[in-house]
Amino acid sequence: MGKINPEVSRELKRYGAKEITACYNCGNCTAICSLSDGDNSFPREMVRNSVLGLEDEIKGSLKPWLCYYCGECSSTCPRNANPGELMMALRRWLSGKYDWTGLSAVFYKSLASILVAFAVIVLGVVLFAKSTDFNLAAMLHYGHLFEQTAIGGVFLIFLLPGLFRMWRNVILKQKYNIPLAKYFTVLPELFIHMFTQKRSLGCDDNKLRWLEHLILVFGYILLLFTTVALNWFGTGSLFVIGFGYLLSAIVFIISIHFSYSRSRKKTEVTKFSRPSDWFFVIWLSLIGLTAFLVRLCIDLNMLNEMKWVYIIHLVILAQWALIIVPFGKWTHFLYRSFAMYFQKLISQAK
């Protein structure tokens, strides 16, 4: 048993695991979970480690990321300890540990802090627009430049160090001997899970939800490509313009449907939504909506008179790129995909 940190269980409550101490170790969650087998007490092992405060064991485990929160463990828990929500809280907690800036932990635990960050970005975008004297051509130029640089910048400065910390905890510190060549031969596993999230099909009876998620992932990625690489706002190609309209509509409609489903709280996964869950789907829908409106104003020759539409879009985009992607729930998409990749590597370790 590793070193016990009694602060862990108390801290996890601030990440959403409110009922963590209600568990009396009956084992119902393990009996019902499809991920449990002879070698894995899932999710009870994570519940135990969390209650005891075994920080190193939690940081060295991929299990929180392997859970897709079907909710069966929570719905069958006789103590209402909500083990499924604990797994969600552990993912938030781990994201905070991977983040070298510490901002993820602050934002997950404090709604006020993320609202202040959003406000700072609003002010920054308005000051930027004012510095161009609200010149539309200049705003479009620098806005497109921001889109191009933000992708690589955010990944290199924030996400890549987080992935390194994750790798160090789950592979290097656990002393798995993995040949370098395996990192390349197993690479398809990363992209398969990143784009399809196929593991969720094994624990989610709602195939429509999986299909919507699949369409949303590809819609978001293709909209990003169309906007950044194909310069959707500046192109004259009818195909690119039409394709961009379609993608932005898809992103908006599906993310709005996810928001609606979350608001109804009909499933275990939506019963205990945190601000980070709401910000993710709402801002994604706003990206689709505002991008659609900007391009529509361009095609109607109205953007000069409605510059505020582009400024709002730039605000939403900047908040998404600088807060939600590096420090919010978007990182779960990245870390979970790499968790599947690391799990495959570990299975082939010498």
mmCIF file of C-alpha atoms in Angstrom:
data_model
loop_
_atom_site.group_PDB
_atom_site.id
_atom_site.type_symbol
_atom_site.label_atom_id
_atom_site.label_comp_id
_atom_site.label_asym_id
_atom_site.label_seq_id
_atom_site.Cartn_x
_atom_site.Cartn_y
_atom_site.Cartn_z
ATOM 1 C CA MET A 1 0.000 0.000 0.000
ATOM 2 C CA GLY A 2 1.292 3.426 -0.923
ATOM 3 C CA LYS A 3 1.437 6.551 1.177
ATOM 4 C CA ILE A 4 -1.933 7.733 2.456
ATOM 5 C CA ASN A 5 -2.998 11.324 1.888
ATOM 6 C CA PRO A 6 -6.188 12.019 3.896
ATOM 7 C CA GLU A 7 -6.765 15.228 1.923
ATOM 8 C CA VAL A 8 -7.554 13.290 -1.265
ATOM 9 C CA SER A 9 -11.042 12.153 -0.257
ATOM 10 C CA ARG A 10 -11.910 15.638 0.993
ATOM 11 C CA GLU A 11 -10.573 17.207 -2.186
ATOM 12 C CA LEU A 12 -12.523 14.807 -4.401
ATOM 13 C CA LYS A 13 -15.749 16.090 -2.855
ATOM 14 C CA ARG A 14 -14.919 19.503 -4.322
ATOM 15 C CA TYR A 15 -14.614 17.815 -7.720
ATOM 16 C CA GLY A 16 -18.103 16.339 -7.447
ATOM 17 C CA ALA A 17 -17.742 13.110 -5.422
ATOM 18 C CA LYS A 18 -20.082 14.281 -2.670
ATOM 19 C CA GLU A 19 -21.072 10.840 -1.363
ATOM 20 C CA ILE A 20 -17.671 9.172 -1.450
ATOM 21 C CA THR A 21 -17.702 8.188 2.253
ATOM 22 C CA ALA A 22 -21.140 6.518 2.023
ATOM 23 C CA CYS A 23 -19.622 3.375 0.479
ATOM 24 C CA TYR A 24 -19.469 0.364 2.813
ATOM 25 C CA ASN A 25 -17.693 -1.903 0.339
ATOM 26 C CA CYS A 26 -20.593 -4.225 -0.512
ATOM 27 C CA GLY A 27 -19.302 -4.914 -4.021
ATOM 28 C CA ASN A 28 -22.529 -4.295 -5.969
ATOM 29 C CA CYS A 29 -20.782 -1.821 -8.275
ATOM 30 C CA THR A 30 -18.122 -4.387 -9.171
ATOM 31 C CA ALA A 31 -20.699 -7.125 -9.732
ATOM 32 C CA ILE A 32 -22.685 -4.988 -12.180
ATOM 33 C CA CYS A 33 -19.789 -3.345 -14.053
ATOM 34 C CA SER A 34 -18.957 -4.792 -17.473
ATOM 35 C CA LEU A 35 -15.313 -3.770 -17.008
ATOM 36 C CA SER A 36 -14.846 -6.034 -13.978
ATOM 37 C CA ASP A 37 -13.072 -9.347 -14.375
ATOM 38 C CA GLY A 38 -10.885 -11.669 -12.359
ATOM 39 C CA ASP A 39 -8.020 -9.191 -12.361
ATOM 40 C CA ASN A 40 -9.962 -5.944 -11.944
ATOM 41 C CA SER A 41 -12.292 -4.941 -9.137
ATOM 42 C CA PHE A 42 -13.961 -2.184 -11.084
ATOM 43 C CA PRO A 43 -14.868 0.445 -9.865
ATOM 44 C CA ARG A 44 -14.564 -0.658 -6.225
ATOM 45 C CA GLU A 45 -10.767 -0.470 -6.307
ATOM 46 C CA MET A 46 -10.941 3.209 -7.229
ATOM 47 C CA VAL A 47 -13.564 3.811 -4.530
ATOM 48 C CA ARG A 48 -11.307 2.199 -1.942
ATOM 49 C CA ASN A 49 -8.207 4.092 -3.075
ATOM 50 C CA SER A 50 -10.145 7.354 -2.981
ATOM 51 C CA VAL A 51 -11.564 6.798 0.517
ATOM 52 C CA LEU A 52 -8.160 5.778 1.870
ATOM 53 C CA GLY A 53 -6.387 8.628 0.088
ATOM 54 C CA LEU A 54 -3.961 6.451 -1.896
ATOM 55 C CA GLU A 55 -2.902 9.302 -4.150
ATOM 56 C CA ASP A 56 -0.070 7.547 -5.999
ATOM 57 C CA GLU A 57 -2.239 4.523 -6.793
ATOM 58 C CA ILE A 58 -4.906 6.759 -8.302
ATOM 59 C CA LYS A 59 -2.424 8.787 -10.353
ATOM 60 C CA GLY A 60 -0.792 5.590 -11.588
ATOM 61 C CA SER A 61 -4.066 4.028 -12.730
ATOM 62 C CA LEU A 62 -5.855 4.285 -16.077
ATOM 63 C CA LYS A 63 -9.117 2.971 -14.643
ATOM 64 C CA PRO A 64 -10.867 6.325 -14.172
ATOM 65 C CA TRP A 65 -10.411 6.936 -17.913
ATOM 66 C CA LEU A 66 -11.609 3.476 -18.931
ATOM 67 C CA CYS A 67 -15.023 4.166 -17.390
ATOM 68 C CA TYR A 68 -17.611 5.608 -19.795
ATOM 69 C CA TYR A 69 -20.153 6.272 -17.029
ATOM 70 C CA CYS A 70 -23.011 4.017 -18.087
ATOM 71 C CA GLY A 71 -24.401 4.651 -14.591
ATOM 72 C CA GLU A 72 -25.290 1.065 -13.652
ATOM 73 C CA CYS A 73 -22.952 1.111 -10.657
ATOM 74 C CA SER A 74 -24.650 4.230 -9.270
ATOM 75 C CA SER A 75 -28.200 3.051 -9.963
ATOM 76 C CA THR A 76 -27.612 -0.251 -8.109
ATOM 77 C CA CYS A 77 -25.680 1.190 -5.157
ATOM 78 C CA PRO A 78 -27.669 0.527 -1.943
ATOM 79 C CA ARG A 79 -25.977 3.452 -0.188
ATOM 80 C CA ASN A 80 -26.379 6.038 -2.966
ATOM 81 C CA ALA A 81 -22.612 6.501 -2.912
ATOM 82 C CA ASN A 82 -22.657 7.270 -6.654
ATOM 83 C CA PRO A 83 -19.484 5.403 -7.684
ATOM 84 C CA GLY A 84 -20.051 6.492 -11.293
ATOM 85 C CA GLU A 85 -19.862 10.136 -10.262
ATOM 86 C CA LEU A 86 -16.724 9.350 -8.251
ATOM 87 C CA MET A 87 -15.096 8.069 -11.438
ATOM 88 C CA MET A 88 -16.100 11.326 -13.125
ATOM 89 C CA ALA A 89 -14.650 13.307 -10.213
ATOM 90 C CA LEU A 90 -11.430 11.308 -10.463
ATOM 91 C CA ARG A 91 -11.113 12.283 -14.122
ATOM 92 C CA ARG A 92 -11.467 15.942 -13.166
ATOM 93 C CA TRP A 93 -8.964 15.480 -10.329
ATOM 94 C CA LEU A 94 -6.467 13.730 -12.600
ATOM 95 C CA SER A 95 -6.830 16.456 -15.229
ATOM 96 C CA GLY A 96 -5.852 18.917 -12.520
ATOM 97 C CA LYS A 97 -2.824 16.819 -11.594
ATOM 98 C CA TYR A 98 -1.666 16.547 -15.216
ATOM 99 C CA ASP A 99 -1.955 20.316 -15.748
ATOM 100 C CA TRP A 100 1.360 22.003 -14.858
ATOM 101 C CA THR A 101 -0.274 25.431 -14.516
ATOM 102 C CA GLY A 102 -2.723 24.355 -11.814
ATOM 103 C CA LEU A 103 -5.521 26.266 -13.567
ATOM 104 C CA SER A 104 -7.558 23.148 -14.317
ATOM 105 C CA ALA A 105 -7.853 22.389 -10.604
ATOM 106 C CA VAL A 106 -8.833 25.983 -9.850
ATOM 107 C CA PHE A 107 -11.485 26.098 -12.569
ATOM 108 C CA TYR A 108 -12.962 22.719 -11.644
ATOM 109 C CA LYS A 109 -13.337 23.714 -7.998
ATOM 110 C CA SER A 110 -14.359 27.352 -8.384
ATOM 111 C CA LEU A 111 -17.125 28.594 -10.663
ATOM 112 C CA ALA A 112 -16.217 32.193 -9.839
ATOM 113 C CA SER A 113 -12.668 31.741 -11.129
ATOM 114 C CA ILE A 114 -13.743 30.470 -14.531
ATOM 115 C CA LEU A 115 -16.316 33.258 -14.869
ATOM 116 C CA VAL A 116 -13.566 35.782 -14.140
ATOM 117 C CA ALA A 117 -11.388 34.115 -16.792
ATOM 118 C CA PHE A 118 -14.251 34.321 -19.294
ATOM 119 C CA ALA A 119 -14.694 38.027 -18.461
ATOM 120 C CA VAL A 120 -10.971 38.707 -18.920
ATOM 121 C CA ILE A 121 -11.133 37.191 -22.402
ATOM 122 C CA VAL A 122 -14.190 39.279 -23.277
ATOM 123 C CA LEU A 123 -12.253 42.378 -22.258
ATOM 124 C CA GLY A 124 -9.196 41.223 -24.207
ATOM 125 C CA VAL A 125 -11.158 40.650 -27.415
ATOM 126 C CA VAL A 126 -12.937 44.008 -27.122
ATOM 127 C CA LEU A 127 -9.606 45.785 -26.571
ATOM 128 C CA PHE A 128 -8.160 43.933 -29.562
ATOM 129 C CA ALA A 129 -11.095 45.033 -31.747
ATOM 130 C CA LYS A 130 -10.712 48.601 -30.503
ATOM 131 C CA SER A 131 -6.982 48.538 -31.294
ATOM 132 C CA THR A 132 -7.879 47.865 -34.947
ATOM 133 C CA ASP A 133 -10.406 50.710 -34.796
ATOM 134 C CA PHE A 134 -12.995 47.966 -35.396
ATOM 135 C CA ASN A 135 -11.619 47.468 -38.897
ATOM 136 C CA LEU A 136 -13.358 44.348 -40.229
ATOM 137 C CA ALA A 137 -10.546 43.260 -42.554
ATOM 138 C CA ALA A 138 -7.981 43.556 -39.764
ATOM 139 C CA MET A 139 -10.179 41.676 -37.275
ATOM 140 C CA LEU A 140 -10.784 38.868 -39.770
ATOM 141 C CA HIS A 141 -7.078 38.654 -40.574
ATOM 142 C CA TYR A 142 -5.876 38.512 -36.991
ATOM 143 C CA GLY A 143 -8.806 36.344 -35.968
ATOM 144 C CA HIS A 144 -7.806 33.772 -38.571
ATOM 145 C CA LEU A 145 -4.181 34.039 -37.437
ATOM 146 C CA PHE A 146 -5.326 33.365 -33.865
ATOM 147 C CA GLU A 147 -7.188 30.251 -35.012
ATOM 148 C CA GLN A 148 -4.072 28.975 -36.765
ATOM 149 C CA THR A 149 -1.671 29.604 -33.886
ATOM 150 C CA ALA A 150 -3.986 28.629 -31.032
ATOM 151 C CA ILE A 151 -4.213 24.997 -32.160
ATOM 152 C CA GLY A 152 -0.492 24.317 -32.086
ATOM 153 C CA GLY A 153 0.212 26.720 -29.224
ATOM 154 C CA VAL A 154 -2.328 25.269 -26.817
ATOM 155 C CA PHE A 155 -1.251 21.714 -27.625
ATOM 156 C CA LEU A 156 2.477 22.389 -27.182
ATOM 157 C CA ILE A 157 2.234 24.614 -24.112
ATOM 158 C CA PHE A 158 -0.563 22.958 -22.141
ATOM 159 C CA LEU A 159 -1.727 19.607 -23.517
ATOM 160 C CA LEU A 160 1.563 17.943 -24.435
ATOM 161 C CA PRO A 161 3.061 18.473 -20.936
ATOM 162 C CA GLY A 162 -0.152 17.020 -19.491
ATOM 163 C CA LEU A 163 0.166 13.929 -21.668
ATOM 164 C CA PHE A 164 3.796 13.564 -20.584
ATOM 165 C CA ARG A 165 2.782 13.682 -16.928
ATOM 166 C CA MET A 166 0.092 11.105 -17.590
ATOM 167 C CA TRP A 167 2.620 8.824 -19.353
ATOM 168 C CA ARG A 168 5.129 9.289 -16.535
ATOM 169 C CA ASN A 169 2.572 8.301 -13.888
ATOM 170 C CA VAL A 170 1.002 5.281 -15.589
ATOM 171 C CA ILE A 171 3.953 3.819 -17.486
ATOM 172 C CA LEU A 172 7.313 5.195 -16.382
ATOM 173 C CA LYS A 173 6.681 5.142 -12.619
ATOM 174 C CA GLN A 174 4.994 1.740 -12.856
ATOM 175 C CA LYS A 175 8.202 0.484 -14.522
ATOM 176 C CA TYR A 176 6.587 -1.063 -17.570
ATOM 177 C CA ASN A 177 9.187 -2.151 -20.096
ATOM 178 C CA ILE A 178 7.715 -1.146 -23.447
ATOM 179 C CA PRO A 179 9.922 -1.296 -26.568
ATOM 180 C CA LEU A 180 10.020 1.961 -28.502
ATOM 181 C CA ALA A 181 8.732 0.259 -31.656
ATOM 182 C CA LYS A 182 5.497 -0.650 -29.839
ATOM 183 C CA TYR A 183 4.620 3.034 -29.475
ATOM 184 C CA PHE A 184 4.366 3.198 -33.267
ATOM 185 C CA THR A 185 2.781 -0.177 -33.998
ATOM 186 C CA VAL A 186 0.044 0.408 -31.402
ATOM 187 C CA LEU A 187 -0.617 3.977 -32.600
ATOM 188 C CA PRO A 188 -3.778 3.023 -34.554
ATOM 189 C CA GLU A 189 -5.382 2.196 -31.187
ATOM 190 C CA LEU A 190 -5.084 5.852 -30.240
ATOM 191 C CA PHE A 191 -6.823 7.175 -33.330
ATOM 192 C CA ILE A 192 -9.532 4.509 -33.328
ATOM 193 C CA HIS A 193 -10.610 5.440 -29.799
ATOM 194 C CA MET A 194 -10.067 9.150 -30.341
ATOM 195 C CA PHE A 195 -12.399 9.339 -33.320
ATOM 196 C CA THR A 196 -14.916 6.582 -32.595
ATOM 197 C CA GLN A 197 -15.006 6.195 -28.784
ATOM 198 C CA LYS A 198 -15.924 2.599 -29.603
ATOM 199 C CA ARG A 199 -15.329 1.441 -26.023
ATOM 200 C CA SER A 200 -18.516 3.232 -24.991
ATOM 201 C CA LEU A 201 -20.555 0.802 -27.095
ATOM 202 C CA GLY A 202 -19.748 -1.903 -24.566
ATOM 203 C CA CYS A 203 -21.374 -0.074 -21.658
ATOM 204 C CA ASP A 204 -23.968 2.235 -23.174
ATOM 205 C CA ASP A 205 -27.266 0.798 -24.411
ATOM 206 C CA ASN A 206 -28.099 4.097 -26.087
ATOM 207 C CA LYS A 207 -26.557 3.553 -29.527
ATOM 208 C CA LEU A 208 -28.133 6.795 -30.757
ATOM 209 C CA ARG A 209 -26.131 8.726 -28.159
ATOM 210 C CA TRP A 210 -22.931 7.059 -29.390
ATOM 211 C CA LEU A 211 -23.817 7.867 -33.015
ATOM 212 C CA GLU A 212 -24.540 11.504 -32.111
ATOM 213 C CA HIS A 213 -21.220 11.705 -30.328
ATOM 214 C CA LEU A 214 -19.442 10.225 -33.346
ATOM 215 C CA ILE A 215 -21.067 12.737 -35.714
ATOM 216 C CA LEU A 216 -20.265 15.587 -33.321
ATOM 217 C CA VAL A 217 -16.591 14.622 -33.101
ATOM 218 C CA PHE A 218 -16.192 14.481 -36.875
ATOM 219 C CA GLY A 219 -18.330 17.593 -37.326
ATOM 220 C CA TYR A 220 -16.202 19.559 -34.872
ATOM 221 C CA ILE A 221 -12.897 18.376 -36.359
ATOM 222 C CA LEU A 222 -14.018 19.045 -39.928
ATOM 223 C CA LEU A 223 -15.409 22.470 -38.988
ATOM 224 C CA LEU A 224 -12.062 23.293 -37.413
ATOM 225 C CA PHE A 225 -10.292 22.155 -40.575
ATOM 226 C CA THR A 226 -12.691 24.064 -42.840
ATOM 227 C CA THR A 227 -12.375 27.262 -40.829
ATOM 228 C CA VAL A 228 -8.619 27.177 -40.230
ATOM 229 C CA ALA A 229 -7.099 25.315 -43.190
ATOM 230 C CA LEU A 230 -9.661 26.222 -45.862
ATOM 231 C CA ASN A 231 -10.297 29.743 -44.510
ATOM 232 C CA TRP A 232 -14.088 29.386 -44.551
ATOM 233 C CA PHE A 233 -14.678 33.058 -43.771
ATOM 234 C CA GLY A 234 -12.387 34.186 -46.588
ATOM 235 C CA THR A 235 -12.976 31.629 -49.332
ATOM 236 C CA GLY A 236 -15.060 32.043 -52.458
ATOM 237 C CA SER A 237 -15.420 28.297 -53.058
ATOM 238 C CA LEU A 238 -19.092 27.367 -53.091
ATOM 239 C CA PHE A 239 -18.248 23.830 -52.010
ATOM 240 C CA VAL A 240 -16.242 24.980 -48.970
ATOM 241 C CA ILE A 241 -18.910 27.549 -48.074
ATOM 242 C CA GLY A 242 -21.723 24.993 -48.274
ATOM 243 C CA PHE A 243 -19.697 22.390 -46.404
ATOM 244 C CA GLY A 244 -18.968 24.889 -43.636
ATOM 245 C CA TYR A 245 -22.657 25.719 -43.290
ATOM 246 C CA LEU A 246 -23.479 22.033 -42.987
ATOM 247 C CA LEU A 247 -20.775 21.369 -40.388
ATOM 248 C CA SER A 248 -21.604 24.390 -38.239
ATOM 249 C CA ALA A 249 -25.295 23.395 -38.278
ATOM 250 C CA ILE A 250 -24.405 19.829 -37.250
ATOM 251 C CA VAL A 251 -22.223 21.011 -34.363
ATOM 252 C CA PHE A 252 -24.925 23.404 -33.166
ATOM 253 C CA ILE A 253 -27.871 21.011 -33.421
ATOM 254 C CA ILE A 254 -26.213 17.996 -31.808
ATOM 255 C CA SER A 255 -24.594 19.972 -28.986
ATOM 256 C CA ILE A 256 -27.958 21.641 -28.286
ATOM 257 C CA HIS A 257 -29.528 18.175 -28.115
ATOM 258 C CA PHE A 258 -26.842 17.083 -25.641
ATOM 259 C CA SER A 259 -27.575 20.193 -23.565
ATOM 260 C CA TYR A 260 -31.291 19.391 -23.619
ATOM 261 C CA SER A 261 -30.646 15.786 -22.565
ATOM 262 C CA ARG A 262 -28.402 16.977 -19.736
ATOM 263 C CA SER A 263 -31.050 19.438 -18.532
ATOM 264 C CA ARG A 264 -33.655 16.657 -18.259
ATOM 265 C CA LYS A 265 -31.425 14.629 -15.870
ATOM 266 C CA LYS A 266 -33.006 11.348 -16.961
ATOM 267 C CA THR A 267 -29.791 9.312 -16.862
ATOM 268 C CA GLU A 268 -27.129 8.794 -14.227
ATOM 269 C CA VAL A 269 -24.530 10.623 -16.302
ATOM 270 C CA THR A 270 -26.665 13.792 -16.389
ATOM 271 C CA LYS A 271 -27.921 13.833 -12.783
ATOM 272 C CA PHE A 272 -24.910 15.561 -11.274
ATOM 273 C CA SER A 273 -23.718 17.930 -13.988
ATOM 274 C CA ARG A 274 -20.902 20.280 -12.999
ATOM 275 C CA PRO A 275 -20.245 23.730 -14.527
ATOM 276 C CA SER A 276 -17.478 22.216 -16.687
ATOM 277 C CA ASP A 277 -20.017 19.820 -18.239
ATOM 278 C CA TRP A 278 -22.347 22.677 -19.125
ATOM 279 C CA PHE A 279 -19.629 24.979 -20.426
ATOM 280 C CA PHE A 280 -18.397 22.265 -22.778
ATOM 281 C CA VAL A 281 -21.692 21.625 -24.584
ATOM 282 C CA ILE A 282 -22.960 25.216 -24.464
ATOM 283 C CA TRP A 283 -19.763 26.748 -25.840
ATOM 284 C CA LEU A 284 -19.579 24.057 -28.518
ATOM 285 C CA SER A 285 -23.099 24.949 -29.636
ATOM 286 C CA LEU A 286 -22.207 28.655 -29.592
ATOM 287 C CA ILE A 287 -19.171 28.012 -31.794
ATOM 288 C CA GLY A 288 -21.405 26.333 -34.372
ATOM 289 C CA LEU A 289 -24.073 29.032 -34.159
ATOM 290 C CA THR A 290 -21.798 32.082 -34.289
ATOM 291 C CA ALA A 291 -19.644 30.614 -37.076
ATOM 292 C CA PHE A 292 -22.819 29.997 -39.103
ATOM 293 C CA LEU A 293 -23.998 33.577 -38.509
ATOM 294 C CA VAL A 294 -20.639 35.129 -39.419
ATOM 295 C CA ARG A 295 -20.526 33.305 -42.746
ATOM 296 C CA LEU A 296 -24.178 34.166 -43.397
ATOM 297 C CA CYS A 297 -23.466 37.864 -42.788
ATOM 298 C CA ILE A 298 -20.519 37.635 -45.199
ATOM 299 C CA ASP A 299 -22.685 36.074 -47.915
ATOM 300 C CA LEU A 300 -25.401 38.694 -47.393
ATOM 301 C CA ASN A 301 -22.822 41.516 -47.459
ATOM 302 C CA MET A 302 -23.961 42.549 -43.981
ATOM 303 C CA LEU A 303 -20.853 41.890 -41.867
ATOM 304 C CA ASN A 304 -19.595 45.479 -42.082
ATOM 305 C CA GLU A 305 -22.842 46.650 -40.513
ATOM 306 C CA MET A 306 -22.900 43.724 -38.049
ATOM 307 C CA LYS A 307 -19.282 43.555 -36.879
ATOM 308 C CA TRP A 308 -20.521 42.671 -33.417
ATOM 309 C CA VAL A 309 -21.486 39.219 -34.756
ATOM 310 C CA TYR A 310 -17.847 38.488 -35.569
ATOM 311 C CA ILE A 311 -16.649 39.991 -32.286
ATOM 312 C CA ILE A 312 -19.021 37.706 -30.366
ATOM 313 C CA HIS A 313 -17.793 34.730 -32.392
ATOM 314 C CA LEU A 314 -14.198 35.676 -31.603
ATOM 315 C CA VAL A 315 -15.017 35.927 -27.899
ATOM 316 C CA ILE A 316 -16.615 32.456 -27.896
ATOM 317 C CA LEU A 317 -13.727 31.019 -29.916
ATOM 318 C CA ALA A 318 -11.075 32.544 -27.647
ATOM 319 C CA GLN A 319 -12.827 31.310 -24.497
ATOM 320 C CA TRP A 320 -13.070 27.852 -26.024
ATOM 321 C CA ALA A 321 -9.433 27.742 -27.165
ATOM 322 C CA LEU A 322 -7.861 29.341 -24.086
ATOM 323 C CA ILE A 323 -10.022 27.975 -21.259
ATOM 324 C CA ILE A 324 -12.259 25.034 -22.154
ATOM 325 C CA VAL A 325 -9.797 23.142 -24.352
ATOM 326 C CA PRO A 326 -6.675 23.283 -22.141
ATOM 327 C CA PHE A 327 -8.356 23.498 -18.710
ATOM 328 C CA GLY A 328 -11.896 22.125 -19.093
ATOM 329 C CA LYS A 329 -13.727 18.989 -20.071
ATOM 330 C CA TRP A 330 -12.280 18.912 -23.599
ATOM 331 C CA THR A 331 -9.128 17.400 -22.075
ATOM 332 C CA HIS A 332 -11.145 14.324 -21.081
ATOM 333 C CA PHE A 333 -11.532 13.511 -24.765
ATOM 334 C CA LEU A 334 -7.741 13.649 -25.175
ATOM 335 C CA TYR A 335 -6.712 11.851 -21.982
ATOM 336 C CA ARG A 336 -9.273 9.084 -22.419
ATOM 337 C CA SER A 337 -8.026 8.371 -25.947
ATOM 338 C CA PHE A 338 -4.445 8.168 -24.696
ATOM 339 C CA ALA A 339 -5.567 5.986 -21.792
ATOM 340 C CA MET A 340 -6.826 3.395 -24.288
ATOM 341 C CA TYR A 341 -3.537 3.705 -26.142
ATOM 342 C CA PHE A 342 -1.470 3.311 -22.964
ATOM 343 C CA GLN A 343 -3.590 0.361 -21.875
ATOM 344 C CA LYS A 344 -2.795 -1.406 -25.139
ATOM 345 C CA LEU A 345 0.902 -0.648 -24.682
ATOM 346 C CA ILE A 346 0.858 -1.989 -21.135
ATOM 347 C CA SER A 347 -0.820 -5.202 -22.318
ATOM 348 C CA GLN A 348 2.155 -5.748 -24.626
ATOM 349 C CA ALA A 349 4.855 -4.736 -22.126
ATOM 350 C CA LYS A 350 7.720 -7.122 -21.527
#
